[in-house]
Coordinates of C-alpha atoms in Angstrom, one line a residue:
Chain J
M925 CA 4.0 26.3 -9.6
A926 CA 7.5 28.0 -10.0
F927 CA 9.2 24.5 -9.3
F928 CA 7.1 22.8 -11.6
S929 CA 7.7 25.3 -14.2
L930 CA 11.5 25.0 -13.7
V931 CA 11.5 21.2 -13.9
M932 CA 9.5 21.2 -17.1
L933 CA 12.0 23.7 -18.5
A934 CA 14.9 21.8 -17.4
M935 CA 13.7 18.7 -19.3
F936 CA 12.9 20.6 -22.6
P937 CA 16.6 20.2 -24.0
T938 CA 16.5 16.6 -23.6
I939 CA 13.2 16.3 -25.6
H940 CA 14.0 18.8 -28.1
A941 CA 17.2 17.2 -29.2
N942 CA 15.8 13.7 -28.9
A943 CA 14.4 12.8 -32.3
S944 CA 13.0 9.6 -30.9
F945 CA 10.5 11.6 -28.8
A946 CA 8.9 12.9 -31.9
K947 CA 8.6 9.4 -33.3
L948 CA 7.1 8.3 -30.1
I949 CA 4.6 10.8 -29.9
E950 CA 3.6 10.4 -33.6
A951 CA 3.1 6.7 -32.5
Y952 CA 0.4 7.8 -30.1
P953 CA -3.1 7.4 -31.1
E954 CA -4.5 10.7 -32.5
A955 CA -7.1 10.8 -30.1
L956 CA -4.6 10.7 -27.1
R957 CA -2.5 13.3 -28.9
K958 CA -5.7 15.7 -29.2
L959 CA -6.9 15.0 -25.6
F960 CA -3.6 16.1 -24.0
D961 CA -2.8 18.7 -26.6
I962 CA 0.5 16.8 -27.8
S963 CA 1.4 18.2 -31.1
N964 CA 4.6 19.7 -31.9
Y965 CA 5.8 18.4 -28.8
T966 CA 9.4 18.9 -29.6
T967 CA 9.2 22.5 -30.6
G968 CA 9.3 25.2 -27.7
P969 CA 5.8 26.3 -27.8
G970 CA 4.3 22.8 -28.4
Y971 CA 6.1 21.6 -25.5
L972 CA 5.2 24.4 -23.2
R973 CA 1.7 24.1 -24.4
T974 CA 1.4 20.4 -23.6
E975 CA 3.4 20.4 -20.3
V976 CA 2.4 23.7 -18.7
F977 CA -0.6 25.4 -20.2
S978 CA -2.8 22.5 -21.4
F979 CA -3.4 21.5 -17.8
M980 CA -0.9 22.3 -15.0
A981 CA -0.6 26.1 -15.1
P982 CA -4.4 26.6 -15.4
L983 CA -4.9 24.0 -12.9
L984 CA -2.8 25.6 -10.3
I985 CA -3.8 29.2 -10.9
T986 CA -7.6 28.2 -10.9
I987 CA -7.2 26.2 -7.6
Y988 CA -5.7 29.3 -6.1
A989 CA -8.5 31.5 -7.5
I990 CA -11.1 29.3 -6.3
L991 CA -9.7 28.6 -2.8
Q992 CA -9.1 32.7 -2.5
G993 CA -12.6 33.6 -4.1
S994 CA -14.5 31.0 -1.7
D995 CA -12.7 32.2 1.2
L996 CA -12.5 36.1 0.8
L997 CA -16.4 36.4 1.6
A998 CA -17.9 33.1 2.4
G999 CA -14.9 32.2 4.5
E1000 CA -15.0 35.4 6.4
E1001 CA -18.7 35.0 6.7
E1002 CA -18.1 31.3 8.2
R1003 CA -15.4 32.5 10.6
R1004 CA -17.7 35.4 11.6
T1005 CA -15.1 38.1 11.2
I1006 CA -17.4 39.7 8.6
D1007 CA -19.5 41.1 11.5
L1008 CA -16.6 43.4 12.7
L1009 CA -15.6 44.2 9.1
L1010 CA -19.1 45.4 8.1
A1011 CA -19.3 47.2 11.6
N1012 CA -17.0 49.8 9.8
P1013 CA -18.4 52.3 7.7
V1014 CA -17.8 50.6 4.3
S1015 CA -20.7 49.5 2.1
R1016 CA -21.0 46.0 1.2
R1017 CA -20.6 46.6 -2.6
R1018 CA -17.2 48.2 -1.7
V1019 CA -16.3 45.1 0.3
V1020 CA -17.2 42.8 -2.5
M1021 CA -15.2 45.1 -5.1
E1022 CA -12.3 45.3 -2.8
K1023 CA -12.3 41.4 -2.0
W1024 CA -12.4 40.8 -5.9
L1025 CA -9.6 43.1 -6.5
A1026 CA -7.6 41.2 -4.0
L1027 CA -8.4 38.1 -5.8
A1028 CA -7.3 39.6 -9.1
T1029 CA -4.2 41.0 -7.8
G1030 CA -3.3 37.5 -6.4
V1031 CA -4.0 35.8 -9.7
G1032 CA -2.2 38.5 -11.7
A1033 CA 0.9 38.3 -9.3
L1034 CA 1.1 34.4 -9.9
S1035 CA 0.6 35.1 -13.7
V1036 CA 3.5 37.6 -13.9
V1037 CA 5.6 35.1 -12.0
L1038 CA 4.8 32.4 -14.7
E1039 CA 5.2 34.6 -17.3
L1040 CA 8.7 35.9 -16.3
L1041 CA 9.7 32.4 -15.4
L1042 CA 9.1 30.9 -18.9
G1043 CA 10.2 34.0 -20.6
L1044 CA 13.3 34.7 -19.0
I1045 CA 14.5 31.3 -17.9
G1046 CA 13.2 29.5 -21.1
P1047 CA 15.8 30.6 -23.2
L1048 CA 18.5 29.2 -20.9
F1049 CA 17.1 25.8 -21.7
R1050 CA 17.0 26.4 -25.4
L1051 CA 13.2 27.3 -25.3
H1052 CA 12.6 30.3 -27.2
L1053 CA 9.2 31.9 -27.2
G1054 CA 7.7 35.2 -28.4
W1055 CA 6.8 37.5 -25.5
R1056 CA 3.8 38.4 -27.3
Q1057 CA 2.5 34.9 -27.5
L1058 CA 3.7 33.9 -24.3
S1059 CA 1.7 36.9 -23.0
A1060 CA -1.4 35.8 -24.6
E1061 CA -1.1 32.2 -23.4
V1062 CA -0.5 33.5 -19.6
L1063 CA -3.3 36.0 -19.9
G1064 CA -5.7 33.3 -21.2
T1065 CA -4.6 31.2 -18.2
A1066 CA -5.3 34.1 -15.8
L1067 CA -8.5 35.0 -17.1
F1068 CA -9.8 31.2 -16.8
G1069 CA -8.5 31.2 -13.2
L1070 CA -10.1 34.4 -12.3
F1071 CA -13.2 33.3 -13.8
G1072 CA -13.4 30.3 -11.5
G1073 CA -12.3 32.6 -8.7
T1074 CA -15.0 35.1 -9.3
L1075 CA -17.6 32.3 -9.7
A1076 CA -16.6 31.1 -6.2
L1077 CA -16.7 34.6 -4.9
A1078 CA -20.2 35.2 -6.3
W1079 CA -21.5 31.9 -4.9
G1080 CA -20.1 32.6 -1.6
A1081 CA -21.7 36.0 -1.8
W1082 CA -25.0 34.7 -2.6
T1083 CA -25.0 31.7 -0.2
G1084 CA -22.3 32.5 2.5
A1085 CA -21.2 28.8 2.3
R1086 CA -17.7 28.4 1.3
G1087 CA -17.5 24.6 0.6
A1088 CA -20.5 24.9 -1.7
A1089 CA -18.8 28.0 -3.4
R1090 CA -15.9 25.6 -3.9
G1091 CA -17.5 22.8 -5.0
V1092 CA -19.6 24.6 -7.7
A1093 CA -16.6 26.5 -9.1
A1094 CA -14.7 23.5 -9.3
A1095 CA -17.3 21.6 -11.0
V1096 CA -18.0 24.2 -13.6
T1097 CA -14.1 25.1 -14.4
V1098 CA -13.7 21.3 -14.8
A1099 CA -16.7 20.7 -17.0
M1100 CA -15.5 23.3 -19.2
Y1101 CA -12.1 21.9 -19.4
L1102 CA -13.6 18.6 -20.2
L1103 CA -16.0 19.9 -22.9
S1104 CA -13.2 21.7 -24.5
A1105 CA -10.8 18.7 -24.5
L1106 CA -13.5 16.3 -25.6
A1107 CA -14.4 18.6 -28.4
Q1108 CA -11.2 17.8 -30.0
L1109 CA -12.2 14.1 -30.2
V1110 CA -16.0 14.2 -30.6
S1111 CA -17.3 16.1 -33.5
A1112 CA -20.6 16.5 -32.0
L1113 CA -19.3 18.5 -29.0
G1114 CA -17.4 20.8 -31.5
S1115 CA -20.7 22.8 -31.9
F1116 CA -21.0 23.4 -28.1
E1117 CA -17.4 24.3 -27.4
W1118 CA -18.4 28.1 -27.5
A1119 CA -20.0 27.5 -24.0
S1120 CA -16.8 26.5 -22.6
L1121 CA -14.6 29.5 -21.4
W1122 CA -11.6 27.4 -21.6
Y1123 CA -12.1 27.4 -25.4
H1124 CA -12.1 31.1 -25.2
A1125 CA -9.2 31.8 -22.8
L1126 CA -6.8 29.0 -24.2
G1127 CA -8.4 27.7 -27.5
G1128 CA -6.7 28.5 -30.7
D1129 CA -3.3 28.0 -29.5
P1130 CA -2.4 31.5 -28.3
L1131 CA 1.2 30.4 -27.6
T1132 CA 1.7 30.1 -31.4
T1133 CA -1.0 32.4 -32.6
G1134 CA -0.9 35.3 -30.0
F1135 CA -3.9 37.2 -28.7
H1136 CA -7.4 36.5 -29.8
Y1137 CA -9.3 39.6 -28.4
W1138 CA -12.5 38.6 -29.1
H1139 CA -12.6 35.3 -27.0
L1140 CA -10.6 36.9 -24.2
G1141 CA -13.3 39.6 -24.2
V1142 CA -15.8 37.0 -23.8
V1143 CA -14.2 35.6 -20.7
A1144 CA -13.7 39.1 -19.2
M1145 CA -17.3 39.8 -19.9
V1146 CA -18.5 36.8 -18.0
I1147 CA -16.2 37.7 -15.2
G1148 CA -17.7 41.1 -14.9
V1149 CA -21.2 39.8 -15.0
L1150 CA -20.3 37.3 -12.2
L1151 CA -18.8 40.3 -10.1
L1152 CA -21.9 42.5 -10.7
A1153 CA -24.1 39.5 -9.6
A1154 CA -21.8 39.0 -6.6
T1155 CA -22.1 42.7 -5.6
L1156 CA -26.1 42.7 -5.9
L1157 CA -26.5 39.2 -4.2
F1158 CA -24.3 40.2 -1.2
D1159 CA -25.9 43.6 -0.8
R1160 CA -29.5 42.3 -0.3
R1161 CA -28.9 39.2 2.0
D1162 CA -28.9 38.7 5.8
L1163 CA -25.4 37.8 7.0
T1164 CA -25.5 34.5 8.8
T1165 CA -25.2 34.6 12.6
Chain D
M1368 CA -22.0 60.4 0.9
E1369 CA -23.9 62.6 3.4
T1370 CA -27.5 61.9 3.8
A1371 CA -30.1 64.4 4.9
T1372 CA -31.4 63.9 8.4
D1373 CA -35.1 63.8 8.6
T1374 CA -36.2 66.9 10.2
T1375 CA -39.3 65.4 11.8
V1376 CA -37.1 63.2 14.0
D1377 CA -36.2 64.3 17.6
Q1378 CA -32.6 65.3 17.8
S1379 CA -32.5 63.9 21.5
V1380 CA -33.1 60.4 20.2
A1381 CA -30.3 58.5 19.4
I1382 CA -31.9 55.5 18.3
S1383 CA -35.5 54.4 17.6
L1384 CA -37.0 51.3 16.9
D1385 CA -40.5 51.2 15.5
H1386 CA -42.3 48.0 15.4
V1387 CA -39.3 45.9 14.3
T1388 CA -39.9 42.4 13.6
K1389 CA -37.6 40.0 12.2
I1390 CA -38.8 36.4 11.6
Y1391 CA -36.5 33.5 10.9
R1392 CA -37.5 30.4 9.1
G1393 CA -36.4 28.2 11.8
G1394 CA -38.0 30.3 14.5
G1395 CA -36.4 33.0 16.8
G1396 CA -36.2 36.3 15.8
V1397 CA -38.0 39.6 17.3
Y1398 CA -41.5 40.7 17.3
E1399 CA -43.0 44.3 17.3
L1400 CA -40.0 45.8 19.1
S1401 CA -40.6 49.6 19.5
L1402 CA -38.0 51.5 21.7
D1403 CA -36.4 55.0 21.9
I1404 CA -33.1 55.3 23.5
A1405 CA -32.1 59.0 24.3
V1406 CA -28.7 60.7 23.4
G1407 CA -26.3 60.3 26.3
E1408 CA -28.4 57.4 27.7
V1409 CA -27.0 53.9 28.8
F1410 CA -29.4 51.4 27.8
G1411 CA -29.1 47.9 29.0
F1412 CA -30.9 45.0 27.0
L1413 CA -31.3 42.3 29.4
G1414 CA -32.5 38.8 28.7
P1415 CA -31.7 35.2 28.7
N1416 CA -29.4 33.7 25.6
G1417 CA -31.5 33.5 22.6
A1418 CA -33.9 36.3 23.5
G1419 CA -33.3 38.4 20.5
K1420 CA -30.7 40.8 21.9
T1421 CA -27.9 39.8 19.3
T1422 CA -30.7 39.8 16.5
T1423 CA -31.6 43.4 17.3
I1424 CA -28.2 44.7 17.6
R1425 CA -27.3 43.0 14.0
L1426 CA -30.7 44.8 12.8
I1427 CA -29.4 48.0 13.9
L1428 CA -26.0 47.5 11.9
D1429 CA -28.1 46.5 8.8
L1430 CA -26.0 43.2 9.1
I1431 CA -29.6 41.6 9.0
R1432 CA -32.8 43.2 7.5
P1433 CA -36.0 43.5 9.4
S1434 CA -39.1 41.8 8.1
S1435 CA -41.0 44.7 8.8
G1436 CA -40.7 47.9 11.0
R1437 CA -38.2 50.6 10.8
I1438 CA -35.0 51.6 12.7
R1439 CA -33.5 55.0 12.8
V1440 CA -30.2 55.9 14.3
F1441 CA -29.7 59.6 14.8
G1442 CA -32.7 59.9 12.4
L1443 CA -30.9 58.0 9.7
D1444 CA -32.6 55.0 8.4
S1445 CA -30.7 51.6 9.0
R1446 CA -31.3 50.4 5.4
T1447 CA -30.7 53.2 3.3
D1448 CA -28.0 55.1 5.5
S1449 CA -26.3 52.3 7.0
V1450 CA -22.6 53.5 6.0
A1451 CA -23.4 56.9 7.6
I1452 CA -24.8 55.2 10.6
R1453 CA -21.7 52.9 10.9
R1454 CA -19.5 55.9 10.8
R1455 CA -20.9 57.0 14.2
V1456 CA -21.2 53.6 15.9
G1457 CA -18.7 51.5 17.5
Y1458 CA -19.6 47.7 17.7
L1459 CA -18.5 44.7 19.9
P1460 CA -20.1 41.5 18.5
G1461 CA -21.6 39.0 21.2
E1462 CA -19.7 36.3 19.5
L1463 CA -16.5 38.1 18.5
A1464 CA -14.4 36.8 15.8
L1465 CA -11.0 38.3 15.0
Y1466 CA -8.4 37.7 12.0
E1467 CA -6.5 35.0 13.8
R1468 CA -3.3 35.6 12.1
L1469 CA -3.1 39.4 12.7
S1470 CA -2.0 41.1 15.8
A1471 CA -4.3 43.3 17.7
R1472 CA -2.2 46.3 16.4
Q1473 CA -2.6 45.3 12.6
I1474 CA -6.4 44.7 13.2
L1475 CA -6.8 48.1 15.0
T1476 CA -4.7 49.8 12.4
H1477 CA -6.9 48.2 9.6
F1478 CA -10.3 49.2 11.2
A1479 CA -8.9 52.8 12.1
H1480 CA -8.0 52.9 8.1
L1481 CA -11.5 51.9 7.2
R1482 CA -12.9 54.4 9.5
G1483 CA -11.0 57.2 7.6
G1484 CA -7.9 57.3 9.9
L1485 CA -8.0 57.8 13.5
D1486 CA -5.7 59.5 16.1
W1487 CA -3.6 56.7 17.4
K1488 CA -3.2 58.5 20.8
K1489 CA -7.1 57.8 21.3
V1490 CA -6.4 54.2 20.4
E1491 CA -3.5 54.2 22.9
H1492 CA -5.8 55.4 25.6
Y1493 CA -7.9 52.2 25.3
V1494 CA -4.9 49.9 24.8
E1495 CA -3.6 51.0 28.2
A1496 CA -6.9 51.0 29.9
F1497 CA -7.6 47.4 29.0
D1498 CA -3.9 46.5 29.4
L1499 CA -3.8 44.9 26.0
D1500 CA -0.6 43.5 24.4
V1501 CA -1.2 44.6 20.8
D1502 CA 1.7 43.1 19.2
R1503 CA 1.0 39.3 19.8
P1504 CA -1.0 37.5 17.1
V1505 CA -4.6 37.1 18.0
R1506 CA -4.5 33.3 17.7
S1507 CA -2.1 33.3 20.8
L1508 CA -4.5 35.4 23.0
S1509 CA -6.7 34.1 25.7
R1510 CA -10.5 34.5 25.4
G1511 CA -10.3 37.5 27.7
N1512 CA -7.4 39.2 25.8
R1513 CA -9.5 38.6 22.4
Q1514 CA -12.4 40.4 24.1
K1515 CA -10.1 43.3 25.0
V1516 CA -9.2 43.7 21.2
G1517 CA -13.0 43.7 20.2
L1518 CA -13.5 46.4 23.0
V1519 CA -10.7 48.6 21.9
A1520 CA -11.8 48.3 18.3
A1521 CA -15.3 49.3 19.1
M1522 CA -14.6 52.1 21.5
M1523 CA -11.4 53.5 19.8
G1524 CA -12.8 56.2 17.7
D1525 CA -14.9 57.5 20.7
P1526 CA -18.1 56.9 18.7
E1527 CA -21.3 58.7 19.3
F1528 CA -22.9 55.4 19.9
L1529 CA -21.7 52.3 21.5
L1530 CA -23.3 49.1 20.6
L1531 CA -21.8 46.3 23.1
D1532 CA -23.2 42.8 22.8
E1533 CA -22.2 41.1 26.0
P1534 CA -19.2 43.2 26.7
T1535 CA -17.9 41.6 29.6
S1536 CA -18.3 38.0 28.8
G1537 CA -15.0 36.1 29.4
L1538 CA -13.4 39.0 31.2
D1539 CA -12.0 38.9 34.7
P1540 CA -13.8 41.1 37.3
L1541 CA -11.0 43.8 37.1
V1542 CA -11.4 44.3 33.4
Q1543 CA -15.1 44.3 33.7
R1544 CA -14.7 47.3 35.9
T1545 CA -12.6 49.0 33.2
V1546 CA -15.4 48.2 30.8
Q1547 CA -18.0 49.8 33.2
S1548 CA -15.8 52.9 33.9
E1549 CA -15.3 53.5 30.1
V1550 CA -19.1 53.2 29.5
R1551 CA -19.7 55.7 32.2
R1552 CA -17.1 57.9 30.6
A1553 CA -18.7 57.7 27.5
A1554 CA -22.1 58.7 28.9
R1555 CA -20.6 61.6 30.8
E1556 CA -19.2 62.9 27.4
G1557 CA -22.9 62.6 26.1
R1558 CA -22.4 59.5 24.1
T1559 CA -25.1 56.8 23.9
V1560 CA -24.6 53.2 24.9
L1561 CA -26.7 50.2 24.2
L1562 CA -25.2 47.1 26.0
S1563 CA -26.7 43.8 26.2
S1564 CA -26.4 41.1 28.9
H1565 CA -28.0 38.1 30.4
V1566 CA -26.8 39.0 33.9
L1567 CA -28.7 41.6 35.9
S1568 CA -25.9 43.0 38.2
E1569 CA -23.9 43.6 35.1
V1570 CA -26.5 45.9 33.4
G1571 CA -27.4 47.4 36.9
E1572 CA -23.9 48.8 37.3
V1573 CA -24.0 51.0 34.5
A1574 CA -27.4 51.3 32.8
D1575 CA -30.0 54.2 33.4
R1576 CA -32.8 52.1 32.0
V1577 CA -33.1 48.4 31.1
G1578 CA -35.2 46.9 28.7
L1579 CA -36.3 43.1 29.5
I1580 CA -36.3 41.2 26.4
R1581 CA -37.7 37.5 26.1
E1582 CA -38.5 35.2 23.3
G1583 CA -38.2 38.1 21.0
R1584 CA -40.6 40.4 22.8
L1585 CA -39.6 43.4 24.8
I1586 CA -41.5 42.6 28.1
D1587 CA -40.9 45.7 29.9
I1588 CA -38.6 48.9 30.1
E1589 CA -37.5 50.1 33.6
S1590 CA -35.1 52.3 35.2
V1591 CA -32.5 50.4 37.1
A1592 CA -33.7 51.8 40.4
Q1593 CA -37.2 50.3 39.8
L1594 CA -35.5 47.0 38.6
Q1595 CA -33.4 46.8 41.7
G1596 CA -36.3 47.8 43.9
H1597 CA -38.0 44.5 42.5
A1598 CA -34.8 42.4 42.7
A1599 CA -35.0 41.0 46.1
H1600 CA -32.0 39.4 47.6
L1601 CA -31.9 35.9 48.3
V1602 CA -30.4 35.1 51.9
E1603 CA -29.7 31.6 52.8
V1604 CA -28.3 31.1 56.3
R1605 CA -27.6 27.9 58.4
F1606 CA -27.5 28.2 62.0
R1607 CA -25.3 26.3 64.5
G1608 CA -27.9 26.8 67.5
P1609 CA -31.6 27.0 67.9
T1610 CA -33.1 30.1 66.1
D1611 CA -36.2 32.0 66.5
V1612 CA -37.3 32.0 62.8
Q1613 CA -40.3 34.2 63.6
T1614 CA -38.0 37.4 64.3
F1615 CA -36.4 37.0 60.8
I1616 CA -39.8 36.6 59.0
S1617 CA -41.2 39.7 60.7
L1618 CA -38.2 42.1 59.6
P1619 CA -39.3 44.7 57.0
G1620 CA -38.7 43.8 53.5
V1621 CA -39.0 40.1 53.8
L1622 CA -41.1 38.9 51.0
S1623 CA -41.0 35.0 51.6
H1624 CA -39.5 32.5 53.6
R1625 CA -38.8 28.8 53.6
V1626 CA -37.1 26.5 56.3
D1627 CA -35.5 23.3 55.9
D1628 CA -33.1 21.3 58.0
R1629 CA -31.1 23.9 59.7
S1630 CA -31.4 26.4 56.8
L1631 CA -33.5 29.4 56.4
H1632 CA -34.2 30.9 53.1
L1633 CA -35.3 34.4 53.0
E1634 CA -36.4 36.7 50.0
V1635 CA -35.5 40.2 51.2
A1636 CA -36.4 43.5 49.2
G1637 CA -34.7 46.7 49.8
D1638 CA -32.4 47.6 52.9
L1639 CA -30.5 44.6 54.1
N1640 CA -29.0 46.3 57.2
P1641 CA -31.9 45.0 59.5
I1642 CA -31.3 41.4 58.7
V1643 CA -27.4 41.7 58.9
A1644 CA -27.9 43.2 62.3
L1645 CA -30.1 40.3 63.6
L1646 CA -27.7 37.7 62.0
A1647 CA -24.8 39.1 64.1
R1648 CA -26.4 37.8 67.1
Y1649 CA -26.4 34.0 66.1
D1650 CA -23.8 31.4 65.8
L1651 CA -23.7 30.8 61.9
E1652 CA -22.3 28.0 60.1
D1653 CA -22.8 29.3 56.7
L1654 CA -24.2 32.4 55.0
S1655 CA -24.8 33.6 51.5
I1656 CA -26.5 36.4 50.1
R1657 CA -27.1 36.8 46.5
E1658 CA -29.1 38.4 43.6
P1659 CA -31.8 36.6 41.9
T1660 CA -30.7 35.2 38.7
L1661 CA -32.4 36.6 35.7
E1662 CA -34.6 33.7 35.3
E1663 CA -35.7 34.0 38.9
L1664 CA -36.5 37.6 38.3
F1665 CA -38.3 36.9 35.0
M1666 CA -40.2 34.3 37.0
R1667 CA -41.3 36.3 39.8
F1668 CA -42.2 39.8 37.9
Y1669 CA -43.3 38.5 34.7
G1670 CA -44.7 35.1 35.5
V1671 CA -42.7 33.5 33.0
S1672 CA -40.2 30.7 33.2
D1673 CA -37.1 30.7 31.0
G1674 CA -38.0 27.8 28.8

């Protein structure tokens, strides 16, 4: 992710200075511009939004979170190490909570790296961002990824099946992304966009407009509900032999 | 969280299973298991693979939940007081799985931490007893060495109750002896041990009493002395010269005999000395004396064959 961000940053001066890029993008059909979130491509925030935040950064962080989330409980159960772990005097609820904390810490660490990379190295490539706006965008990205990871954790806690946890979490996050992206094009979908956590985490261009607390709160709340569900479901189940 | 101990519970009972049933959708499980193990007792769980030994042990640890019935460990309920129980129990899983990327030292330190910190000197005792290299990553260890990691993890806190599921599987005879002596030491210190096995001699070495389990049902509980009384040796001898089979058959303790070719098969209960003395007078081509397998034992005394 660091490498990807660096390459993207390094390319910005070329694009920024080149007026023909702006024209090229103007010439794209509007649908395409909306789908890939290409507007203001030659400004710093616009460029980053398109290249980093509209797809790649959330994708990488979400993939990381889903892999971790599915592995932490269901993976440990499939590898059978959960038997030894739970032979210790720790409650299942505590295990779920601490596993989730590990997941959140991992996502948090990746996000901090992303933020520092863009915020500190960006200016070297004449890409100036407000810390506040950047933080809002990174937090949205992190929360969306953590949602995917927590969903995988919860599904794994419920079923003990790692593959299924990955599949379900991937399908739901991709569906939310598509709903949000297509809602820009198909006005009929616009009224359903609230159902997409992508919209709540990353909609409304936080890289320009900063924090949208209510929307971030919705994502955080869904994560909280999933975590609670994970705890209860894991607590009442037979662990697989 | 400290949980009140039920005052009606006999303090000399370490574990009590009360009509415990666990039914699996796909079959298997255990049925109406009732059993008390006294504090300081070494109890052997003996049965063929798939008999329900592991199921019972996992029920005790609340890894799975009974369909009906109740389990108490030191008077604590296995469902509601599981954490308090596990604080006093050391467990070796039958199908041991360890964190592959960690070393034994990292795993043991982690578990010691989860147990609220342990005296590393105690851990050292077991590490030395089992001659375990704690600094190599688990993925590079042989099956026997992995088993040692599991054994140390189970025993390192000197828990009041040791739950060992097939503890000697994959171990060479020397290490098996170490396990036996550690189990005996635990019993001497007044600690309780439940160990499972599908090998009669293994359980017989250390257990005070043995529970025979088959197809999820506890068939019988016997003292080891009783069990070994049942457990006739099987003597198979091939003679070079002519033999008076009748002298063998009439020896005390010979339960049955069979002659084929030049071989004599005898089932001998109790003292083996008379037969050994008699054999010494003959020129033998081959001789084997072995214990009956578990299946043969079940067959003979419980009239069931191991399906």
